[in-house]
Steps between C-alpha positions, in 0.01 A plus 500: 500500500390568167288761364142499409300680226183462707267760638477579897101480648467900350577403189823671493847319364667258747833573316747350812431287774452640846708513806380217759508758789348418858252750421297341253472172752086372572355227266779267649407595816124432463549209354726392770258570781171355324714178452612464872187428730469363803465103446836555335664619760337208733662272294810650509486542868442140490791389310687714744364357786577125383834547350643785625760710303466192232379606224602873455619421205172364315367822626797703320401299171194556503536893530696433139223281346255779607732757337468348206183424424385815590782649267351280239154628522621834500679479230244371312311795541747704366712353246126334296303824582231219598312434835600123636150422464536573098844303478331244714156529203780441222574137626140388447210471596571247850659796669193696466305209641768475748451842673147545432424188713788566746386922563174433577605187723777598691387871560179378692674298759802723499277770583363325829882427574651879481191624712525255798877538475472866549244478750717279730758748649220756558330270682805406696557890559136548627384168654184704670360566142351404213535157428713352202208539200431821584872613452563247200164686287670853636845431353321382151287814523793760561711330198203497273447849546884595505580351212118588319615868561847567452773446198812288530700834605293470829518180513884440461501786795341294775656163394836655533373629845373073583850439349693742744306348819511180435913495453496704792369255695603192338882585546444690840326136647839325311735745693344427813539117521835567432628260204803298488696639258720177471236308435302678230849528284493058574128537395625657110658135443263326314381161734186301502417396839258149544174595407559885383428458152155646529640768699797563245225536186237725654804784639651498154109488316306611791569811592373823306387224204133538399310671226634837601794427310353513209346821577812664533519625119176631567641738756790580285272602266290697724810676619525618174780295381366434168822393249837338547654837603398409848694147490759602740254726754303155493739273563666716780137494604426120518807452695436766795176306507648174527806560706236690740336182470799263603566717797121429626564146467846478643313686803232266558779193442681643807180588724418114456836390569554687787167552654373185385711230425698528835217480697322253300185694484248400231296763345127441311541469123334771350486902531387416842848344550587888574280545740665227717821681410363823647488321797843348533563830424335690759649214797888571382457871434178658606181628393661816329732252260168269419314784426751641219502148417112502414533797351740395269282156436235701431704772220603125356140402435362787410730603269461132304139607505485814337756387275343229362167716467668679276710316314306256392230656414752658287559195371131425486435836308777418234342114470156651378633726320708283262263246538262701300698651257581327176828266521774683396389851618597746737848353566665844510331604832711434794511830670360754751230618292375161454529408865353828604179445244508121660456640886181674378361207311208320576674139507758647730217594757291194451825264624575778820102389577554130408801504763364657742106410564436167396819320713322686786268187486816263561545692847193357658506146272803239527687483086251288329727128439520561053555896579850404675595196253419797290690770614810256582553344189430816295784723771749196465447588102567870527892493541618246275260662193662846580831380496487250226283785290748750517774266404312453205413893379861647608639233243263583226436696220252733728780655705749633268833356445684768724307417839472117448603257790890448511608201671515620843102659457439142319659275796321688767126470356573151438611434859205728625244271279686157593472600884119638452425148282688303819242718803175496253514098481567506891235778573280256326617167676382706824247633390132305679355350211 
């Protein structure tokens, strides 16, 4: 690793690159859990359930795709000394149309989503109370005023907490169906079983792959990772987050193929897909084991939640910010002060509302018809522009020559966007137009 001439966050010399050391892990982490929610471990279930031990494999690649992409976006941050968002500004002006239209889009509805997701497990846990809306509006209230009144050092805190039950439980449920050991080494061969395709493309895109990603150099920033000093703390990092990541997956893969797939029982599509689990759960092992099981669910939501309240309005914060300024200025700051001034700014506060209160409307009203076409086609979008955009500023002249793409970085984002291209024309085929 070489050296760097640049400045740490305090404005002192960054003469040598840091030791990656364990204790320096938490962006990765955050990122990792905002990414993973519970639809995405439905679907994984799923593909358990249908195929069994199958497709472990697509599941192992798509940890690596993740790694990457997330290393990319990170790296970003600290090679250019740029925000994404100002990279993403550099390209032209479509990207700015791009996310202005996709923000304001996609965080309505998602908002509606990560409160009824949330709001599902405590309703399972205390069927004699409040109904679903009420719990959904609670969970959007307590994350609005978490993340409203506390800094990322908080923050990273009780996400690592979410992060710590929700492996608990994940591997705990894994370890009690007992997997077959034989056949999850089969299940690293690389087959396509009739009619798996789908199944094969959403483990290796599905799973921890949203706008989050992009948020991780945001959180590297806010860390106080500021210059390319920290390259080897953040890529150590990104891949505790991802190989965390991989093992949630690989759990869920075996909880389908054991619990499920033997037994041929079907679960709902959809977070509530875990609440039929909960009750497989609860006939082969008890209340006490469906209970942790909820628990867990619910850490897995709520943790996407809060995560995404912050991050993106991050992201949100950054957007207005550059939008307003001149082109061409302010590229030199990607770092804590910038994300701390960012958390107090009024854009930053206006998006928390904007997730939270109007998508309480979509609770009592079914996703107005163009609002979903919407949504869908603008989602299906998100992964293939990240990927495709970072191939394209990692092998310019804004990231300097030292920290370009090599051929490995270069073969991986081009895999990641061809895969993203592949699900965003499907998502759209399926989509109810």
């Amino acid at each position: 690793m070489a050296e760097t001439r640049a400045t740490t966050g305090t404005g002192e010399p960054a003469s040598r690159p840091r030791k990656s050391s364990w204790k320096y892990i938490g962006p990765g982490i955050v990122v990792a859990a905002t990414g993973v929610g519970a639809g995405d471990l439905v679907a994984t279930l799923i593909a358990g359930s249908k195929f069994g031990y199958t497709l472990l494999w697509a599941a192992v690649i798509g940890c690596l795709v993740k790694i990457s992409l997330a290393e990319a976006a990170g790296r970003w941050h600290l090679a250019a000394g740029r925000t994404l968002f100002d990279g993403w500004r550099s390209l032209g002006a479509w990207t700015t149309v791009y996310f202005a239209v996709y923000v304001v889009v996609w965080g309505f509805i998602y908002g509606a989503t990560a409160m009824s997701s949330s709001a599902l497990p405590i309703v399972a846990l205390f069927p004699d109370g409040p109904g679903l809306k009420f719990w959904a509006i609670m969970t959007g209230l307590i994350g609005l005023a978490f993340v409203w009144f506390n800094r990322y050092a908080v923050f990273e805190k009780v996400m690592t907490v979410l992060v710590g039950i929700m492996f608990v439980v994940v591997v705990y449920v894994a370890a009690r169906v007992v997997p077959d050991v034989g056949a999850s080494f089969a299940g690293l061969v690389p087959v396509l079983p009739d009619g798996s395709l789908l199944y094969t493309l959403g483990l290796i895109g599905g799973v921890g792959g949203t706008i989050t990603m992009a948020a991780y150099g945001y959180w590297v920033n806010a860390k106080g990772w500021s210059n390319s000093s920290w390259m080897k703390v953040m890529r150590l990092d990104n891949r505790v987050a991802y190989v965390t990541t991989g093992i949630f997956v690989v759990a869920m893969l075996i909880v389908g193929a054991e619990l499920l797939h033997a037994s041929q029982i079907a679960l709902t599509s959809g977070d509530r897909g875990l609440i039929d689990l909960g009750k497989v759960l609860e006939d082969r092992f008890g209340g006490a084991t469906a209970t942790l099981f909820l628990v867990g669910f619910f850490a897995t939501s709520f943790s996407s939640l809060i995560g995404v309240w912050h991050g993106v309005s991050l992201m949100f914060a950054d957007f207005v910010e550059r939008f307003r300024a001149p082109a061409g200025e302010g590229k030199e700051h990607a770092g804590p002060e910038a994300v701390d001034r960012q958390q107090r700014s009024v854009p930053f506060r206006a998006y928390l509302l904007w997730l939270t209160f109007p998508p309480m409307a979509l609770l009592w009203l079914d996703e107005p018809f163009g609002l979903v076409i919407a949504y869908g086609v603008l989602g299906a979008f998100f992964m293939p522009f990240l990927a495709l955009t970072l191939l394209w500023l990692l092998n310019s002249s804004r990231t300097p020559r030292e920290w370009r793409n090599g051929w490995v970085s270069n073969g991986m984002l081009a895999l990641a966007g061809l895969l993203f291209v592949v699900l965003c024309v499907q998502q759209v085929r399926e989509l109810p137009w």
